């Protein structure tokens, strides 16, 4: 099955690393920091990055890896023009906070497995829409590199679109 994948971060990143980009997004929509409707970039903006793919059939299935499933589900319910698109998310609905936050081993284990599954699904999508502010976005970018058979030192990047933020990436973990 062909699918598009989004990595939508809305946790602690929004108050620090991505705050500038969120404010810039809303300023382009005519808002200022005190009047903007939310402190995050809506899912509709991610869909705009791939809207042209609807005709090719790639945009019929969208996987969303997120730390805010409840808000994403509400936004999907309010979308118009995407009734032929099926949306999927990880079945683990526990709040996505840093994996090392939970002391209980079984919770940490379940979150680790869910995070690995998200990364694998994001990495193998036809088109990935994310950003380089998060370690996940940078790791997925690296994982989406494929090497050309028979050509030493030649690599190509699978289709990745930047939802917001810097256009260049740092290495994962920085």
mmCIF file of C-alpha atoms in Angstrom:
data_model
loop_
_atom_site.group_PDB
_atom_site.id
_atom_site.type_symbol
_atom_site.label_atom_id
_atom_site.label_comp_id
_atom_site.label_asym_id
_atom_site.label_seq_id
_atom_site.Cartn_x
_atom_site.Cartn_y
_atom_site.Cartn_z
ATOM 1 C CA UNK A 1 0.000 0.000 0.000
ATOM 2 C CA UNK A 2 1.228 3.481 -0.835
ATOM 3 C CA UNK A 3 1.141 6.006 1.975
ATOM 4 C CA UNK A 4 2.313 9.388 3.145
ATOM 5 C CA UNK A 5 3.662 9.798 6.678
ATOM 6 C CA UNK A 6 3.705 12.837 8.971
ATOM 7 C CA UNK A 7 5.750 13.372 12.122
ATOM 8 C CA UNK A 8 3.757 15.932 14.122
ATOM 9 C CA UNK A 9 5.470 17.051 17.320
ATOM 10 C CA UNK A 10 3.458 19.132 19.747
ATOM 11 C CA UNK A 11 5.024 18.494 23.126
ATOM 12 C CA UNK A 12 7.871 20.283 24.840
ATOM 13 C CA UNK A 13 9.361 21.190 21.473
ATOM 14 C CA UNK A 14 6.699 23.856 20.911
ATOM 15 C CA UNK A 15 7.800 25.962 23.863
ATOM 16 C CA UNK A 16 11.449 25.980 22.843
ATOM 17 C CA UNK A 17 12.923 24.678 19.573
ATOM 18 C CA UNK A 18 9.888 25.230 17.332
ATOM 19 C CA UNK A 19 8.274 28.283 18.945
ATOM 20 C CA UNK A 20 9.829 30.693 16.437
ATOM 21 C CA UNK A 21 8.537 28.620 13.487
ATOM 22 C CA UNK A 22 5.039 28.293 14.943
ATOM 23 C CA UNK A 23 4.840 32.064 15.502
ATOM 24 C CA UNK A 24 6.144 32.650 11.957
ATOM 25 C CA UNK A 25 3.530 30.283 10.497
ATOM 26 C CA UNK A 26 0.679 32.096 12.255
ATOM 27 C CA UNK A 27 2.101 35.532 11.339
ATOM 28 C CA UNK A 28 1.869 34.514 7.655
ATOM 29 C CA UNK A 29 -1.797 33.687 8.308
ATOM 30 C CA UNK A 30 -2.368 37.227 9.660
ATOM 31 C CA UNK A 31 -2.110 36.539 13.396
ATOM 32 C CA UNK A 32 0.301 37.737 16.034
ATOM 33 C CA UNK A 33 1.597 35.868 19.082
ATOM 34 C CA UNK A 34 -1.368 36.902 21.247
ATOM 35 C CA UNK A 35 -4.114 36.251 18.657
ATOM 36 C CA UNK A 36 -2.930 33.029 17.001
ATOM 37 C CA UNK A 37 -5.523 30.227 17.310
ATOM 38 C CA UNK A 38 -3.081 27.650 18.700
ATOM 39 C CA UNK A 39 0.499 27.195 19.831
ATOM 40 C CA UNK A 40 1.153 24.610 17.118
ATOM 41 C CA UNK A 41 0.991 24.248 13.341
ATOM 42 C CA UNK A 42 -2.267 22.546 12.290
ATOM 43 C CA UNK A 43 -2.451 19.206 10.499
ATOM 44 C CA UNK A 44 -3.966 20.992 7.496
ATOM 45 C CA UNK A 45 -0.541 22.579 6.864
ATOM 46 C CA UNK A 46 1.074 19.141 6.672
ATOM 47 C CA UNK A 47 -1.607 18.048 4.215
ATOM 48 C CA UNK A 48 -0.943 21.132 2.072
ATOM 49 C CA UNK A 49 2.620 19.850 1.562
ATOM 50 C CA UNK A 50 1.264 16.796 -0.289
ATOM 51 C CA UNK A 51 -2.135 17.956 -1.561
ATOM 52 C CA UNK A 52 -1.040 17.574 -5.204
ATOM 53 C CA UNK A 53 -0.447 13.875 -4.562
ATOM 54 C CA UNK A 54 -4.209 13.254 -4.197
ATOM 55 C CA UNK A 55 -4.612 12.794 -7.947
ATOM 56 C CA UNK A 56 -1.723 10.288 -8.162
ATOM 57 C CA UNK A 57 -3.302 8.061 -5.498
ATOM 58 C CA UNK A 58 -0.413 8.359 -3.045
ATOM 59 C CA UNK A 59 -2.479 10.540 -0.719
ATOM 60 C CA UNK A 60 -5.118 7.953 0.083
ATOM 61 C CA UNK A 61 -3.431 6.692 3.251
ATOM 62 C CA UNK A 62 -1.742 8.950 5.786
ATOM 63 C CA UNK A 63 0.141 7.685 8.839
ATOM 64 C CA UNK A 64 0.640 10.260 11.596
ATOM 65 C CA UNK A 65 3.252 9.775 14.307
ATOM 66 C CA UNK A 66 2.470 12.289 17.026
ATOM 67 C CA UNK A 67 2.686 13.069 20.714
ATOM 68 C CA UNK A 68 -0.826 14.601 20.630
ATOM 69 C CA UNK A 69 -3.316 12.103 19.188
ATOM 70 C CA UNK A 70 -6.383 13.726 20.750
ATOM 71 C CA UNK A 71 -5.852 17.104 19.033
ATOM 72 C CA UNK A 72 -4.938 15.436 15.746
ATOM 73 C CA UNK A 73 -8.148 13.371 15.813
ATOM 74 C CA UNK A 74 -10.212 16.530 16.420
ATOM 75 C CA UNK A 75 -8.475 18.310 13.547
ATOM 76 C CA UNK A 76 -9.049 15.367 11.197
ATOM 77 C CA UNK A 77 -12.765 15.405 12.079
ATOM 78 C CA UNK A 78 -12.892 19.101 11.088
ATOM 79 C CA UNK A 79 -11.026 18.705 7.757
ATOM 80 C CA UNK A 80 -12.816 19.275 4.487
ATOM 81 C CA UNK A 81 -11.767 17.974 1.096
ATOM 82 C CA UNK A 82 -10.046 14.851 2.411
ATOM 83 C CA UNK A 83 -12.977 12.438 2.766
ATOM 84 C CA UNK A 84 -11.240 9.896 0.515
ATOM 85 C CA UNK A 85 -8.125 9.831 2.734
ATOM 86 C CA UNK A 86 -7.708 7.238 5.492
ATOM 87 C CA UNK A 87 -5.719 8.389 8.528
ATOM 88 C CA UNK A 88 -3.785 6.027 10.797
ATOM 89 C CA UNK A 89 -1.905 6.475 14.062
ATOM 90 C CA UNK A 90 -0.006 4.233 16.419
ATOM 91 C CA UNK A 91 -2.424 2.216 18.585
ATOM 92 C CA UNK A 92 -0.377 3.196 21.659
ATOM 93 C CA UNK A 93 -2.341 6.228 22.835
ATOM 94 C CA UNK A 94 -0.322 6.943 25.975
ATOM 95 C CA UNK A 95 1.130 10.450 26.146
ATOM 96 C CA UNK A 96 4.378 10.556 24.191
ATOM 97 C CA UNK A 97 6.969 12.078 26.428
ATOM 98 C CA UNK A 98 10.640 11.279 26.600
ATOM 99 C CA UNK A 99 11.140 7.543 26.877
ATOM 100 C CA UNK A 100 13.406 7.868 29.885
ATOM 101 C CA UNK A 101 10.690 9.757 31.847
ATOM 102 C CA UNK A 102 8.899 6.654 33.094
ATOM 103 C CA UNK A 103 10.571 4.650 35.768
ATOM 104 C CA UNK A 104 8.301 1.647 35.379
ATOM 105 C CA UNK A 105 10.010 -0.805 33.065
ATOM 106 C CA UNK A 106 6.868 -2.097 31.291
ATOM 107 C CA UNK A 107 5.698 1.428 30.376
ATOM 108 C CA UNK A 108 9.150 2.351 29.105
ATOM 109 C CA UNK A 109 9.276 -0.892 27.105
ATOM 110 C CA UNK A 110 5.851 -0.275 25.471
ATOM 111 C CA UNK A 111 6.778 3.305 24.575
ATOM 112 C CA UNK A 112 10.100 2.194 23.114
ATOM 113 C CA UNK A 113 8.401 -0.412 20.912
ATOM 114 C CA UNK A 114 5.812 2.182 19.782
ATOM 115 C CA UNK A 115 8.574 4.700 18.980
ATOM 116 C CA UNK A 116 10.539 2.137 16.955
ATOM 117 C CA UNK A 117 7.379 1.199 15.035
ATOM 118 C CA UNK A 118 6.687 4.879 14.287
ATOM 119 C CA UNK A 119 10.241 5.421 13.050
ATOM 120 C CA UNK A 120 10.081 2.373 10.787
ATOM 121 C CA UNK A 121 6.711 3.388 9.307
ATOM 122 C CA UNK A 122 7.862 7.005 8.798
ATOM 123 C CA UNK A 123 11.103 5.861 7.174
ATOM 124 C CA UNK A 124 9.394 3.560 4.672
ATOM 125 C CA UNK A 125 6.649 5.940 3.484
ATOM 126 C CA UNK A 126 6.376 7.103 -0.110
ATOM 127 C CA UNK A 127 6.553 10.708 1.090
ATOM 128 C CA UNK A 128 7.558 11.908 4.551
ATOM 129 C CA UNK A 129 6.464 15.295 5.899
ATOM 130 C CA UNK A 130 8.213 16.436 9.044
ATOM 131 C CA UNK A 131 10.786 18.870 10.318
ATOM 132 C CA UNK A 132 14.378 18.928 11.488
ATOM 133 C CA UNK A 133 13.683 20.422 14.927
ATOM 134 C CA UNK A 134 13.193 16.978 16.443
ATOM 135 C CA UNK A 135 15.539 14.035 16.745
ATOM 136 C CA UNK A 136 12.825 11.920 15.123
ATOM 137 C CA UNK A 137 12.750 14.133 12.025
ATOM 138 C CA UNK A 138 16.527 14.067 11.697
ATOM 139 C CA UNK A 139 16.677 10.304 12.236
ATOM 140 C CA UNK A 140 13.945 9.649 9.663
ATOM 141 C CA UNK A 141 15.814 11.848 7.172
ATOM 142 C CA UNK A 142 18.948 9.761 7.679
ATOM 143 C CA UNK A 143 16.995 6.477 7.445
ATOM 144 C CA UNK A 144 15.413 7.580 4.154
ATOM 145 C CA UNK A 145 18.776 7.684 2.404
ATOM 146 C CA UNK A 146 19.161 4.974 -0.189
ATOM 147 C CA UNK A 147 22.294 3.985 -2.019
ATOM 148 C CA UNK A 148 22.435 3.587 -5.783
ATOM 149 C CA UNK A 149 23.457 0.082 -6.843
ATOM 150 C CA UNK A 150 26.860 -0.134 -8.471
ATOM 151 C CA UNK A 151 27.895 3.459 -7.784
ATOM 152 C CA UNK A 152 30.404 3.923 -5.002
ATOM 153 C CA UNK A 153 29.678 6.932 -2.838
ATOM 154 C CA UNK A 154 26.348 7.740 -4.504
ATOM 155 C CA UNK A 155 23.281 8.123 -2.349
ATOM 156 C CA UNK A 156 19.877 9.617 -2.956
ATOM 157 C CA UNK A 157 17.303 10.942 -0.572
ATOM 158 C CA UNK A 158 13.753 9.604 -0.681
ATOM 159 C CA UNK A 159 10.998 12.239 -0.935
ATOM 160 C CA UNK A 160 10.897 14.367 2.211
ATOM 161 C CA UNK A 161 9.063 17.646 2.625
ATOM 162 C CA UNK A 162 9.676 20.149 5.386
ATOM 163 C CA UNK A 163 6.501 21.178 7.210
ATOM 164 C CA UNK A 164 8.242 24.048 8.991
ATOM 165 C CA UNK A 165 11.564 25.039 10.481
ATOM 166 C CA UNK A 166 15.093 24.964 9.136
ATOM 167 C CA UNK A 167 15.691 23.554 5.672
ATOM 168 C CA UNK A 168 18.929 21.828 6.693
ATOM 169 C CA UNK A 169 19.311 19.128 9.275
ATOM 170 C CA UNK A 170 21.681 18.472 12.111
ATOM 171 C CA UNK A 171 22.707 14.981 13.033
ATOM 172 C CA UNK A 172 20.290 13.002 15.260
ATOM 173 C CA UNK A 173 20.861 13.641 18.937
ATOM 174 C CA UNK A 174 22.151 17.193 18.574
#
